[in-house]
């Protein structure tokens, strides 16, 4: 019951975040291909953010599915994750409108980094509640993918100030790694 | 349970898409009928998009109702469909503000085409999971309506560059065909 | 199950409509009471629309609670209702910004009228499905309140062109009548 | 069932409120740190409002979890709470853009105060329905925290006209007090 409402609220917030990002793509006034061209970078950053938020929804979905209970700290860890994700539309719009220049690209990476940190905190809050021997703890295991993502973001953010294209490439690489759904959880879970 | 959350998330995203489209109808400054007139095309394209998104919600609803399970590929095929639908407000606004000129009308058709492709992919991902003998596979059958829609969109998009009014008419025709709810699924399903 | 998803989708759309209306109250640039003053009429029309949409949610909630099944026509009658409600933010913003001048006040009434018509259609689609002897049919009874509302709106809309203040007053009166929750349904329903 | 739909609708509205507040942080045109600087106060007021709305969601969640039934007055008391919360994005944007000047800071406090009043009304509507001996009534007890918050807001609002920084500090203090989840309810509730 309570878990259901946390999932429903998170679904609502994530659904809105993923959808209002598209509002940053302002309808151009002219009606030719040339009028669409300035929107190319905005579109590309929208695609990247859509995939990233989609990954968070997907993993959140799997993680909560494996969890049995929620408590106060979990509710707040979840709101903390939603806070950083809610900055995604702003960071996406700024990076897209400025064609991946250094500072916006670094800020975008910072939002990705903090979202990953918040997700990790939520994961540990859940494991602490469920116990070391729980289905969830086994499913997560060493969380190598999560740790590598954090590391790559930590490298990408300062990197954005000097080579924003490399930072952008690193963001894409992390997204591609996660596009493969989290087999760790699926492996130990019964087919649903 | 898991299926329920996929439905809830999709409902959320589709509900937001269908509602933020209306934000493209900017409140005019004057307060006479003449001030409303420039909004006529924006309103008509809003009606068309509302009906189209409504059709997707309706069919999505029936298809998921017939399905029993979801897995990783289904989750991503679903997000892929939501991605193309999320471009609907942008395409609607651009076409409406430019009074159905060629390029915006073609882009609108492209978004409809890609949404239909994404829906078809989701359908096959579900059938692959449920099996060839499942209720869903039987309900979908030869999917003649879906195939015809794809074909009409494929014709309408290039057509938009020369005769945008014909492309617009074709979009309306496809919508009218789908307004009749999917009897194929209802036929084999018990009354719910 | 299917009824649940129709309720969830309607909740989503109504929740978004009720919330994006507030976006029409644009944040003023100055920071004094005088800067707030031009927003007074926008605020008043927001309050009126919030109450009206709240009434629809409330009655929708009671009506669906009394219903057992949904079918294709019900799904579309429901989308038709959501379509007219989705025009509320536009009509509210236009009426508020123009301080209840004739045409915007008439348009606002038209949206209220069409929403009431759509609600009535949805009610009959449900009764047709549930049967004349169903709990729902008994709960609705003669629907005197609904009929009176339709009549008042029919008078208020043309009235808005000559005496917009009277039309506004009539909208407020109808809202007040409905603020009392629908006892007809509650009377025959077991306490939930 | 009925309680579930009230929770779902509230979740939807609160999810949208919490997310559209971020739209007040307009994407700047330049791409340097200097371009971000004017957004600092907008960001800080966003954080404060995110935490406040998060607290309301959290407490609403706990309170409804302890409740068994809902009725007409509860539905309207809930809509009344959502109304005041829906003014949060406006108040947040105005206070943030004007760097916590007197009138916007007072208005922000007024929205917080009215939300707290509305929450208290909802609580009493629920207790009246559930009975003095209900789990909910015991869980709430003397509601000292709620009473203190109301008192602090009552002091902070007039205070904002002379020392807006002190009013801002009081808003932060109340938020910090509530960040600790409502142990009163958790204490008497079985682990969920």
PDB file of C-alpha atoms in Angstrom, chain C residues 7 11 14-16 19 22 25-33 36 39 46-47 50 54-55 57-58 60-62 65 179 186 192, chain D residues 1-2 5-6 8-9 12-13 16-17 20 24 69-70 72 75-76 79 82-83 86-87 90 93-94 97-98 101 103-104 129 161:
ATOM      1  CA  UNK C   7     -10.124   6.590 -13.447  1.00  0.00           C
ATOM      2  CA  UNK C  11      -7.305  11.775 -12.556  1.00  0.00           C
ATOM      3  CA  UNK C  14      -7.810  16.608 -14.426  1.00  0.00           C
ATOM      4  CA  UNK C  15      -4.852  17.013 -12.042  1.00  0.00           C
ATOM      5  CA  UNK C  16      -2.797  18.588 -14.846  1.00  0.00           C
ATOM      6  CA  UNK C  19      -2.566  22.796 -11.978  1.00  0.00           C
ATOM      7  CA  UNK C  22      -2.190  28.581 -12.327  1.00  0.00           C
ATOM      8  CA  UNK C  25      -1.027  33.850 -13.422  1.00  0.00           C
ATOM      9  CA  UNK C  26       2.287  35.190 -14.723  1.00  0.00           C
ATOM     10  CA  UNK C  27       4.778  36.236 -12.034  1.00  0.00           C
ATOM     11  CA  UNK C  28       4.857  40.108 -12.088  1.00  0.00           C
ATOM     12  CA  UNK C  29       8.200  41.900 -12.393  1.00  0.00           C
ATOM     13  CA  UNK C  30       7.770  44.485  -9.625  1.00  0.00           C
ATOM     14  CA  UNK C  31       7.519  43.478  -5.974  1.00  0.00           C
ATOM     15  CA  UNK C  32       4.808  45.740  -4.522  1.00  0.00           C
ATOM     16  CA  UNK C  33       1.084  45.294  -3.863  1.00  0.00           C
ATOM     17  CA  UNK C  36      -0.273  42.227  -7.831  1.00  0.00           C
ATOM     18  CA  UNK C  39      -3.708  39.887 -11.340  1.00  0.00           C
ATOM     19  CA  UNK C  46      -8.606  30.883 -11.412  1.00  0.00           C
ATOM     20  CA  UNK C  47     -10.568  30.318  -8.195  1.00  0.00           C
ATOM     21  CA  UNK C  50     -10.454  25.506  -9.750  1.00  0.00           C
ATOM     22  CA  UNK C  54     -12.892  20.253  -8.590  1.00  0.00           C
ATOM     23  CA  UNK C  55     -16.650  19.706  -8.915  1.00  0.00           C
ATOM     24  CA  UNK C  57     -13.485  15.537 -10.415  1.00  0.00           C
ATOM     25  CA  UNK C  58     -15.743  15.022  -7.411  1.00  0.00           C
ATOM     26  CA  UNK C  60     -16.736  11.918 -11.848  1.00  0.00           C
ATOM     27  CA  UNK C  61     -15.353  10.130  -8.823  1.00  0.00           C
ATOM     28  CA  UNK C  62     -18.821   9.419  -7.402  1.00  0.00           C
ATOM     29  CA  UNK C  65     -17.604   4.610  -8.074  1.00  0.00           C
ATOM     30  CA  UNK C 179     -20.269  22.514  -4.181  1.00  0.00           C
ATOM     31  CA  UNK C 186     -24.190   9.059  -1.577  1.00  0.00           C
ATOM     32  CA  UNK C 192     -17.136   3.623   1.756  1.00  0.00           C
TER      33      UNK C 192
ATOM     34  CA  UNK D   1     -11.161   2.211  -3.350  1.00  0.00           C
ATOM     35  CA  UNK D   2     -12.494   5.726  -2.940  1.00  0.00           C
ATOM     36  CA  UNK D   5      -8.574   7.613  -5.845  1.00  0.00           C
ATOM     37  CA  UNK D   6      -8.292  10.594  -3.489  1.00  0.00           C
ATOM     38  CA  UNK D   8      -3.983   9.155  -6.570  1.00  0.00           C
ATOM     39  CA  UNK D   9      -5.498  12.524  -7.476  1.00  0.00           C
ATOM     40  CA  UNK D  12      -0.963  13.778  -9.310  1.00  0.00           C
ATOM     41  CA  UNK D  13      -1.604  17.392  -8.312  1.00  0.00           C
ATOM     42  CA  UNK D  16       2.730  18.514 -10.946  1.00  0.00           C
ATOM     43  CA  UNK D  17       3.081  21.384  -8.448  1.00  0.00           C
ATOM     44  CA  UNK D  20       6.260  22.996 -12.588  1.00  0.00           C
ATOM     45  CA  UNK D  24      10.081  29.401 -12.984  1.00  0.00           C
ATOM     46  CA  UNK D  69     -12.722   6.219   5.048  1.00  0.00           C
ATOM     47  CA  UNK D  70     -13.303   9.428   3.134  1.00  0.00           C
ATOM     48  CA  UNK D  72     -17.744  14.533   0.867  1.00  0.00           C
ATOM     49  CA  UNK D  75     -12.853  15.387  -0.542  1.00  0.00           C
ATOM     50  CA  UNK D  76     -13.475  19.145  -0.416  1.00  0.00           C
ATOM     51  CA  UNK D  79      -9.227  20.066  -2.723  1.00  0.00           C
ATOM     52  CA  UNK D  82      -4.491  21.415  -3.066  1.00  0.00           C
ATOM     53  CA  UNK D  83      -5.748  24.901  -3.984  1.00  0.00           C
ATOM     54  CA  UNK D  86      -1.176  25.147  -6.250  1.00  0.00           C
ATOM     55  CA  UNK D  87      -0.323  28.814  -5.508  1.00  0.00           C
ATOM     56  CA  UNK D  90       3.506  31.501  -8.276  1.00  0.00           C
ATOM     57  CA  UNK D  93       8.662  32.461  -8.520  1.00  0.00           C
ATOM     58  CA  UNK D  94       7.694  35.927  -7.292  1.00  0.00           C
ATOM     59  CA  UNK D  97      12.791  36.753  -8.814  1.00  0.00           C
ATOM     60  CA  UNK D  98      12.564  39.659  -6.365  1.00  0.00           C
ATOM     61  CA  UNK D 101      11.839  41.588  -0.910  1.00  0.00           C
ATOM     62  CA  UNK D 103       5.722  41.895  -0.200  1.00  0.00           C
ATOM     63  CA  UNK D 104       6.638  38.702  -2.124  1.00  0.00           C
ATOM     64  CA  UNK D 129     -15.287  10.901  10.226  1.00  0.00           C
ATOM     65  CA  UNK D 161       7.256  43.587   5.753  1.00  0.00           C
TER      66      UNK D 161
END
